[in-house]
Amino acid sequence: PSCRFLAVPEEDSLYSSLYAVHRTTPQIIDAIEAGRDAMRLDDARALSEALTALKQALRATAEAHHFDREASRGERVVMRRLRHFLLPAGGTDSDLAAALYNGFDSALLSSAWRFLGAPVPKIGNLQPSRDAARRTMPRPHRDYLLKLSPRTSVRARVLATEQRKNRLPVHALAVVEAEFNACLDELLRVCSRRSQLVCRYLPNYAAEFRRDEFEHDRRALLEGRLSAVRARRLGSAG
């Protein structure tokens, strides 16, 4: 890293993880753009391929979080010293945890979340933190998020397609649904690794964070899974 405040391994490890995650962002955006093009063309095969690419990119993002050593007192000390730089206006442990979890002003989690169309958590500080980050992120990133409307998300498109007369053949729907759900699984894995990062650097807040913050993201992603194939088969049976 070009700037080191404490010059200790725990600080380097934090920066290394954040930089490694940042390097996976172009692959995520490329996959999202391919998926948006596929939906504009109403091309189910291209959409499933884009979702496969997004799944792989999200997996790389999760794996970019390196925890090479056992958690130690060093992480706590690093975050105590850095919090004044990370939150210059001050803030609670909840504010700092949410900022660290979401990547501060990064659009990565929000982009994947909005493109897929997973439900937005109504409780906790993580979603408000993601929304607030738009005010400080670069203008092009903010504008890009505005293009990813929940009404044109993958989930919304699949559910809307099921209401049409010329809906997808069941095998094509099954492939899209399987890849979509796999993307949600990988996004949840990314969020889980972010939660681990928070708990390592804010150990005194770890139990509360998992219970009162991360749990709401976890539930939202699980609730967002598609089951359109099963619903169609039940409808046909009825």
PDB file of C-alpha atoms in Angstrom:
ATOM      1  CA  PRO A   1       0.000   0.000   0.000  1.00  0.00           C
ATOM      2  CA  SER A   2       1.170   3.541  -0.700  1.00  0.00           C
ATOM      3  CA  CYS A   3      -0.064   4.918   2.660  1.00  0.00           C
ATOM      4  CA  ARG A   4       0.531   3.109   5.942  1.00  0.00           C
ATOM      5  CA  PHE A   5      -0.384   4.712   9.223  1.00  0.00           C
ATOM      6  CA  LEU A   6       0.815   2.032  11.624  1.00  0.00           C
ATOM      7  CA  ALA A   7       3.131  -0.162   9.517  1.00  0.00           C
ATOM      8  CA  VAL A   8       1.993  -3.380  11.174  1.00  0.00           C
ATOM      9  CA  PRO A   9       0.983  -6.692   9.487  1.00  0.00           C
ATOM     10  CA  GLU A  10      -2.669  -6.343  10.522  1.00  0.00           C
ATOM     11  CA  GLU A  11      -2.942  -3.016   8.712  1.00  0.00           C
ATOM     12  CA  ASP A  12      -1.282  -4.422   5.599  1.00  0.00           C
ATOM     13  CA  SER A  13      -3.642  -7.409   5.690  1.00  0.00           C
ATOM     14  CA  LEU A  14      -6.679  -5.106   5.767  1.00  0.00           C
ATOM     15  CA  TYR A  15      -5.483  -3.046   2.814  1.00  0.00           C
ATOM     16  CA  SER A  16      -4.452  -6.160   0.909  1.00  0.00           C
ATOM     17  CA  SER A  17      -7.957  -7.625   1.215  1.00  0.00           C
ATOM     18  CA  LEU A  18      -9.653  -4.385   0.210  1.00  0.00           C
ATOM     19  CA  TYR A  19      -7.401  -3.946  -2.829  1.00  0.00           C
ATOM     20  CA  ALA A  20      -7.853  -7.578  -3.871  1.00  0.00           C
ATOM     21  CA  VAL A  21     -11.629  -7.169  -3.716  1.00  0.00           C
ATOM     22  CA  HIS A  22     -11.423  -3.942  -5.721  1.00  0.00           C
ATOM     23  CA  ARG A  23      -9.559  -5.751  -8.505  1.00  0.00           C
ATOM     24  CA  THR A  24     -12.508  -8.132  -9.016  1.00  0.00           C
ATOM     25  CA  THR A  25     -14.982  -5.307  -9.644  1.00  0.00           C
ATOM     26  CA  PRO A  26     -14.445  -5.018 -13.449  1.00  0.00           C
ATOM     27  CA  GLN A  27     -15.437  -8.674 -13.927  1.00  0.00           C
ATOM     28  CA  ILE A  28     -18.621  -8.093 -11.928  1.00  0.00           C
ATOM     29  CA  ILE A  29     -19.568  -5.024 -13.965  1.00  0.00           C
ATOM     30  CA  ASP A  30     -18.803  -6.807 -17.254  1.00  0.00           C
ATOM     31  CA  ALA A  31     -21.113  -9.665 -16.258  1.00  0.00           C
ATOM     32  CA  ILE A  32     -23.861  -7.248 -15.191  1.00  0.00           C
ATOM     33  CA  GLU A  33     -23.633  -5.376 -18.508  1.00  0.00           C
ATOM     34  CA  ALA A  34     -23.788  -8.653 -20.446  1.00  0.00           C
ATOM     35  CA  GLY A  35     -26.873  -9.583 -18.462  1.00  0.00           C
ATOM     36  CA  ARG A  36     -28.543  -6.246 -19.134  1.00  0.00           C
ATOM     37  CA  ASP A  37     -27.871  -6.627 -22.863  1.00  0.00           C
ATOM     38  CA  ALA A  38     -29.322 -10.144 -22.783  1.00  0.00           C
ATOM     39  CA  MET A  39     -32.501  -8.938 -21.088  1.00  0.00           C
ATOM     40  CA  ARG A  40     -32.897  -6.117 -23.620  1.00  0.00           C
ATOM     41  CA  LEU A  41     -32.655  -8.723 -26.395  1.00  0.00           C
ATOM     42  CA  ASP A  42     -34.885 -11.152 -24.496  1.00  0.00           C
ATOM     43  CA  ASP A  43     -32.146 -13.782 -24.902  1.00  0.00           C
ATOM     44  CA  ALA A  44     -32.448 -16.401 -22.168  1.00  0.00           C
ATOM     45  CA  ARG A  45     -29.308 -18.251 -23.177  1.00  0.00           C
ATOM     46  CA  ALA A  46     -27.174 -15.102 -23.106  1.00  0.00           C
ATOM     47  CA  LEU A  47     -28.699 -14.175 -19.760  1.00  0.00           C
ATOM     48  CA  SER A  48     -27.797 -17.541 -18.250  1.00  0.00           C
ATOM     49  CA  GLU A  49     -24.234 -17.144 -19.568  1.00  0.00           C
ATOM     50  CA  ALA A  50     -23.998 -13.663 -18.036  1.00  0.00           C
ATOM     51  CA  LEU A  51     -25.251 -15.015 -14.720  1.00  0.00           C
ATOM     52  CA  THR A  52     -22.633 -17.766 -14.868  1.00  0.00           C
ATOM     53  CA  ALA A  53     -19.955 -15.103 -15.390  1.00  0.00           C
ATOM     54  CA  LEU A  54     -21.343 -13.065 -12.499  1.00  0.00           C
ATOM     55  CA  LYS A  55     -21.360 -16.138 -10.261  1.00  0.00           C
ATOM     56  CA  GLN A  56     -17.701 -16.751 -11.019  1.00  0.00           C
ATOM     57  CA  ALA A  57     -16.798 -13.092 -10.465  1.00  0.00           C
ATOM     58  CA  LEU A  58     -18.585 -13.012  -7.112  1.00  0.00           C
ATOM     59  CA  ARG A  59     -16.795 -16.208  -6.105  1.00  0.00           C
ATOM     60  CA  ALA A  60     -13.483 -14.508  -6.899  1.00  0.00           C
ATOM     61  CA  THR A  61     -14.565 -11.543  -4.784  1.00  0.00           C
ATOM     62  CA  ALA A  62     -15.337 -13.790  -1.819  1.00  0.00           C
ATOM     63  CA  GLU A  63     -12.006 -15.573  -2.178  1.00  0.00           C
ATOM     64  CA  ALA A  64     -10.164 -12.236  -2.346  1.00  0.00           C
ATOM     65  CA  HIS A  65     -10.792 -11.778   1.377  1.00  0.00           C
ATOM     66  CA  HIS A  66      -7.592 -13.292   2.785  1.00  0.00           C
ATOM     67  CA  PHE A  67      -7.350 -14.142   6.463  1.00  0.00           C
ATOM     68  CA  ASP A  68      -3.868 -15.612   6.623  1.00  0.00           C
ATOM     69  CA  ARG A  69      -3.498 -15.529  10.370  1.00  0.00           C
ATOM     70  CA  GLU A  70      -5.565 -16.105  13.475  1.00  0.00           C
ATOM     71  CA  ALA A  71      -7.490 -13.097  14.730  1.00  0.00           C
ATOM     72  CA  SER A  72      -5.430 -11.170  17.253  1.00  0.00           C
ATOM     73  CA  ARG A  73      -5.431  -8.051  19.364  1.00  0.00           C
ATOM     74  CA  GLY A  74      -3.610  -6.354  16.485  1.00  0.00           C
ATOM     75  CA  GLU A  75      -6.755  -6.011  14.345  1.00  0.00           C
ATOM     76  CA  ARG A  76      -8.581  -4.291  17.196  1.00  0.00           C
ATOM     77  CA  VAL A  77      -5.702  -1.857  17.719  1.00  0.00           C
ATOM     78  CA  VAL A  78      -5.484  -1.108  13.989  1.00  0.00           C
ATOM     79  CA  MET A  79      -9.170  -0.265  13.729  1.00  0.00           C
ATOM     80  CA  ARG A  80      -9.092   1.842  16.888  1.00  0.00           C
ATOM     81  CA  ARG A  81      -6.283   3.920  15.388  1.00  0.00           C
ATOM     82  CA  LEU A  82      -7.762   4.087  11.882  1.00  0.00           C
ATOM     83  CA  ARG A  83     -11.371   4.863  12.765  1.00  0.00           C
ATOM     84  CA  HIS A  84     -10.628   8.604  13.043  1.00  0.00           C
ATOM     85  CA  PHE A  85      -9.383   8.555   9.448  1.00  0.00           C
ATOM     86  CA  LEU A  86     -12.141   6.256   8.184  1.00  0.00           C
ATOM     87  CA  LEU A  87     -14.914   8.201   9.923  1.00  0.00           C
ATOM     88  CA  PRO A  88     -13.506  11.739  10.255  1.00  0.00           C
ATOM     89  CA  ALA A  89     -16.905  13.098  11.304  1.00  0.00           C
ATOM     90  CA  GLY A  90     -17.172  10.494  14.040  1.00  0.00           C
ATOM     91  CA  GLY A  91     -19.665   7.677  14.405  1.00  0.00           C
ATOM     92  CA  THR A  92     -20.695   4.631  16.363  1.00  0.00           C
ATOM     93  CA  ASP A  93     -19.360   1.085  16.098  1.00  0.00           C
ATOM     94  CA  SER A  94     -22.457   0.335  14.018  1.00  0.00           C
ATOM     95  CA  ASP A  95     -21.543   3.110  11.566  1.00  0.00           C
ATOM     96  CA  LEU A  96     -17.947   1.921  11.276  1.00  0.00           C
ATOM     97  CA  ALA A  97     -18.971  -1.733  10.903  1.00  0.00           C
ATOM     98  CA  ALA A  98     -21.465  -0.882   8.161  1.00  0.00           C
ATOM     99  CA  ALA A  99     -18.902   1.223   6.286  1.00  0.00           C
ATOM    100  CA  LEU A 100     -16.259  -1.513   6.493  1.00  0.00           C
ATOM    101  CA  TYR A 101     -18.758  -4.210   5.492  1.00  0.00           C
ATOM    102  CA  ASN A 102     -20.051  -2.248   2.493  1.00  0.00           C
ATOM    103  CA  GLY A 103     -16.605  -1.103   1.344  1.00  0.00           C
ATOM    104  CA  PHE A 104     -17.155   2.542   2.358  1.00  0.00           C
ATOM    105  CA  ASP A 105     -18.155   4.329  -0.889  1.00  0.00           C
ATOM    106  CA  SER A 106     -17.812   1.238  -3.100  1.00  0.00           C
ATOM    107  CA  ALA A 107     -20.662   0.415  -5.483  1.00  0.00           C
ATOM    108  CA  LEU A 108     -19.760  -3.289  -5.658  1.00  0.00           C
ATOM    109  CA  LEU A 109     -22.367  -4.791  -3.299  1.00  0.00           C
ATOM    110  CA  SER A 110     -25.097  -2.386  -4.386  1.00  0.00           C
ATOM    111  CA  SER A 111     -24.505  -3.089  -8.088  1.00  0.00           C
ATOM    112  CA  ALA A 112     -24.790  -6.851  -7.722  1.00  0.00           C
ATOM    113  CA  TRP A 113     -27.740  -6.556  -5.341  1.00  0.00           C
ATOM    114  CA  ARG A 114     -29.729  -4.227  -7.594  1.00  0.00           C
ATOM    115  CA  PHE A 115     -28.970  -6.110 -10.808  1.00  0.00           C
ATOM    116  CA  LEU A 116     -30.102  -9.427  -9.337  1.00  0.00           C
ATOM    117  CA  GLY A 117     -33.121  -7.852  -7.639  1.00  0.00           C
ATOM    118  CA  ALA A 118     -32.779  -9.392  -4.197  1.00  0.00           C
ATOM    119  CA  PRO A 119     -35.150  -7.895  -1.588  1.00  0.00           C
ATOM    120  CA  VAL A 120     -33.828  -4.840   0.238  1.00  0.00           C
ATOM    121  CA  PRO A 121     -33.436  -5.349   4.011  1.00  0.00           C
ATOM    122  CA  LYS A 122     -35.896  -3.146   5.891  1.00  0.00           C
ATOM    123  CA  ILE A 123     -34.134  -3.443   9.264  1.00  0.00           C
ATOM    124  CA  GLY A 124     -30.587  -2.685  10.350  1.00  0.00           C
ATOM    125  CA  ASN A 125     -27.923  -0.172   9.398  1.00  0.00           C
ATOM    126  CA  LEU A 126     -26.341  -1.903   6.387  1.00  0.00           C
ATOM    127  CA  GLN A 127     -28.809  -0.830   3.698  1.00  0.00           C
ATOM    128  CA  PRO A 128     -29.007   2.784   4.944  1.00  0.00           C
ATOM    129  CA  SER A 129     -25.193   2.808   4.868  1.00  0.00           C
ATOM    130  CA  ARG A 130     -25.214   1.581   1.247  1.00  0.00           C
ATOM    131  CA  ASP A 131     -27.732   4.276   0.353  1.00  0.00           C
ATOM    132  CA  ALA A 132     -25.737   6.997   2.139  1.00  0.00           C
ATOM    133  CA  ALA A 133     -22.530   5.943   0.368  1.00  0.00           C
ATOM    134  CA  ARG A 134     -23.980   7.151  -2.929  1.00  0.00           C
ATOM    135  CA  ARG A 135     -23.490  10.723  -1.773  1.00  0.00           C
ATOM    136  CA  THR A 136     -19.721  10.290  -1.541  1.00  0.00           C
ATOM    137  CA  MET A 137     -18.944   7.816  -4.316  1.00  0.00           C
ATOM    138  CA  PRO A 138     -17.716   9.103  -7.714  1.00  0.00           C
ATOM    139  CA  ARG A 139     -20.470  10.553  -9.898  1.00  0.00           C
ATOM    140  CA  PRO A 140     -20.156   7.857 -12.632  1.00  0.00           C
ATOM    141  CA  HIS A 141     -20.614   5.130  -9.997  1.00  0.00           C
ATOM    142  CA  ARG A 142     -23.683   6.889  -8.600  1.00  0.00           C
ATOM    143  CA  ASP A 143     -25.165   7.296 -12.071  1.00  0.00           C
ATOM    144  CA  TYR A 144     -24.521   3.644 -12.839  1.00  0.00           C
ATOM    145  CA  LEU A 145     -26.446   2.516  -9.760  1.00  0.00           C
ATOM    146  CA  LEU A 146     -29.400   4.620 -10.880  1.00  0.00           C
ATOM    147  CA  LYS A 147     -29.502   2.591 -14.112  1.00  0.00           C
ATOM    148  CA  LEU A 148     -29.909  -0.638 -12.130  1.00  0.00           C
ATOM    149  CA  SER A 149     -33.566  -0.296 -11.277  1.00  0.00           C
ATOM    150  CA  PRO A 150     -35.254  -3.058  -9.259  1.00  0.00           C
ATOM    151  CA  ARG A 151     -38.018  -3.014 -11.892  1.00  0.00           C
ATOM    152  CA  THR A 152     -35.546  -4.170 -14.553  1.00  0.00           C
ATOM    153  CA  SER A 153     -33.615  -6.610 -12.361  1.00  0.00           C
ATOM    154  CA  VAL A 154     -33.132 -10.252 -13.290  1.00  0.00           C
ATOM    155  CA  ARG A 155     -35.599 -11.395 -10.654  1.00  0.00           C
ATOM    156  CA  ALA A 156     -38.253  -8.931 -11.807  1.00  0.00           C
ATOM    157  CA  ARG A 157     -37.701  -9.907 -15.452  1.00  0.00           C
ATOM    158  CA  VAL A 158     -38.082 -13.645 -14.780  1.00  0.00           C
ATOM    159  CA  LEU A 159     -41.217 -13.136 -12.697  1.00  0.00           C
ATOM    160  CA  ALA A 160     -42.714 -10.812 -15.340  1.00  0.00           C
ATOM    161  CA  THR A 161     -41.896 -13.308 -18.100  1.00  0.00           C
ATOM    162  CA  GLU A 162     -43.893 -15.945 -16.255  1.00  0.00           C
ATOM    163  CA  GLN A 163     -46.993 -13.756 -16.668  1.00  0.00           C
ATOM    164  CA  ARG A 164     -46.686 -13.657 -20.471  1.00  0.00           C
ATOM    165  CA  LYS A 165     -48.268 -16.060 -22.914  1.00  0.00           C
ATOM    166  CA  ASN A 166     -44.955 -16.677 -24.691  1.00  0.00           C
ATOM    167  CA  ARG A 167     -43.051 -17.456 -21.510  1.00  0.00           C
ATOM    168  CA  LEU A 168     -39.733 -19.307 -21.508  1.00  0.00           C
ATOM    169  CA  PRO A 169     -39.630 -23.067 -22.121  1.00  0.00           C
ATOM    170  CA  VAL A 170     -39.273 -24.826 -18.797  1.00  0.00           C
ATOM    171  CA  HIS A 171     -35.729 -26.030 -19.523  1.00  0.00           C
ATOM    172  CA  ALA A 172     -34.553 -22.489 -20.371  1.00  0.00           C
ATOM    173  CA  LEU A 173     -36.283 -21.136 -17.269  1.00  0.00           C
ATOM    174  CA  ALA A 174     -34.622 -23.832 -15.157  1.00  0.00           C
ATOM    175  CA  VAL A 175     -31.138 -22.848 -16.353  1.00  0.00           C
ATOM    176  CA  VAL A 176     -31.696 -19.123 -15.725  1.00  0.00           C
ATOM    177  CA  GLU A 177     -33.220 -19.827 -12.332  1.00  0.00           C
ATOM    178  CA  ALA A 178     -30.382 -22.130 -11.282  1.00  0.00           C
ATOM    179  CA  GLU A 179     -27.722 -19.586 -12.274  1.00  0.00           C
ATOM    180  CA  PHE A 180     -29.638 -16.747 -10.625  1.00  0.00           C
ATOM    181  CA  ASN A 181     -29.895 -18.644  -7.343  1.00  0.00           C
ATOM    182  CA  ALA A 182     -26.209 -19.557  -7.601  1.00  0.00           C
ATOM    183  CA  CYS A 183     -25.409 -15.833  -7.937  1.00  0.00           C
ATOM    184  CA  LEU A 184     -27.363 -15.112  -4.774  1.00  0.00           C
ATOM    185  CA  ASP A 185     -25.434 -17.884  -3.012  1.00  0.00           C
ATOM    186  CA  GLU A 186     -22.127 -16.343  -4.089  1.00  0.00           C
ATOM    187  CA  LEU A 187     -23.277 -12.838  -3.132  1.00  0.00           C
ATOM    188  CA  LEU A 188     -24.196 -14.197   0.294  1.00  0.00           C
ATOM    189  CA  ARG A 189     -20.736 -15.740   0.473  1.00  0.00           C
ATOM    190  CA  VAL A 190     -19.207 -12.330  -0.281  1.00  0.00           C
ATOM    191  CA  CYS A 191     -21.331 -10.772   2.457  1.00  0.00           C
ATOM    192  CA  SER A 192     -20.341 -13.523   4.875  1.00  0.00           C
ATOM    193  CA  ARG A 193     -16.667 -12.842   4.217  1.00  0.00           C
ATOM    194  CA  ARG A 194     -17.267  -9.119   4.724  1.00  0.00           C
ATOM    195  CA  SER A 195     -18.936  -9.979   8.016  1.00  0.00           C
ATOM    196  CA  GLN A 196     -15.836 -11.949   9.025  1.00  0.00           C
ATOM    197  CA  LEU A 197     -13.705  -8.930   8.179  1.00  0.00           C
ATOM    198  CA  VAL A 198     -15.838  -6.703  10.408  1.00  0.00           C
ATOM    199  CA  CYS A 199     -15.764  -9.188  13.274  1.00  0.00           C
ATOM    200  CA  ARG A 200     -11.977  -9.489  13.121  1.00  0.00           C
ATOM    201  CA  TYR A 201     -11.375  -5.749  13.271  1.00  0.00           C
ATOM    202  CA  LEU A 202     -14.261  -4.880  15.611  1.00  0.00           C
ATOM    203  CA  PRO A 203     -14.333  -7.932  17.919  1.00  0.00           C
ATOM    204  CA  ASN A 204     -16.174  -6.119  20.718  1.00  0.00           C
ATOM    205  CA  TYR A 205     -19.048  -5.461  18.319  1.00  0.00           C
ATOM    206  CA  ALA A 206     -18.899  -8.824  16.513  1.00  0.00           C
ATOM    207  CA  ALA A 207     -21.792 -10.666  18.177  1.00  0.00           C
ATOM    208  CA  GLU A 208     -24.079  -7.652  17.933  1.00  0.00           C
ATOM    209  CA  PHE A 209     -23.131  -7.083  14.297  1.00  0.00           C
ATOM    210  CA  ARG A 210     -23.904 -10.657  13.283  1.00  0.00           C
ATOM    211  CA  ARG A 211     -27.216 -10.648  15.146  1.00  0.00           C
ATOM    212  CA  ASP A 212     -28.535  -7.154  14.443  1.00  0.00           C
ATOM    213  CA  GLU A 213     -26.958  -6.289  11.089  1.00  0.00           C
ATOM    214  CA  PHE A 214     -25.620  -9.132   8.965  1.00  0.00           C
ATOM    215  CA  GLU A 215     -28.576 -11.404   9.722  1.00  0.00           C
ATOM    216  CA  HIS A 216     -30.923  -9.059   7.840  1.00  0.00           C
ATOM    217  CA  ASP A 217     -28.756  -9.146   4.706  1.00  0.00           C
ATOM    218  CA  ARG A 218     -28.531 -12.928   4.961  1.00  0.00           C
ATOM    219  CA  ARG A 219     -32.307 -13.330   5.201  1.00  0.00           C
ATOM    220  CA  ALA A 220     -32.940 -10.926   2.317  1.00  0.00           C
ATOM    221  CA  LEU A 221     -30.659 -12.879  -0.004  1.00  0.00           C
ATOM    222  CA  LEU A 222     -32.237 -16.194   0.977  1.00  0.00           C
ATOM    223  CA  GLU A 223     -35.729 -14.782   0.455  1.00  0.00           C
ATOM    224  CA  GLY A 224     -34.742 -13.536  -3.007  1.00  0.00           C
ATOM    225  CA  ARG A 225     -34.217 -17.011  -4.430  1.00  0.00           C
ATOM    226  CA  LEU A 226     -36.405 -17.892  -7.411  1.00  0.00           C
ATOM    227  CA  SER A 227     -38.682 -20.930  -7.509  1.00  0.00           C
ATOM    228  CA  ALA A 228     -40.507 -20.185 -10.771  1.00  0.00           C
ATOM    229  CA  VAL A 229     -39.973 -23.681 -12.182  1.00  0.00           C
ATOM    230  CA  ARG A 230     -41.596 -25.285  -9.151  1.00  0.00           C
ATOM    231  CA  ALA A 231     -44.465 -22.762  -9.247  1.00  0.00           C
ATOM    232  CA  ARG A 232     -45.089 -23.478 -12.935  1.00  0.00           C
ATOM    233  CA  ARG A 233     -45.136 -27.224 -12.391  1.00  0.00           C
ATOM    234  CA  LEU A 234     -47.503 -26.883  -9.455  1.00  0.00           C
ATOM    235  CA  GLY A 235     -49.721 -24.650 -11.571  1.00  0.00           C
ATOM    236  CA  SER A 236     -49.742 -27.160 -14.397  1.00  0.00           C
ATOM    237  CA  ALA A 237     -50.565 -29.968 -11.994  1.00  0.00           C
ATOM    238  CA  GLY A 238     -53.442 -27.960 -10.603  1.00  0.00           C
TER     239      GLY A 238
END
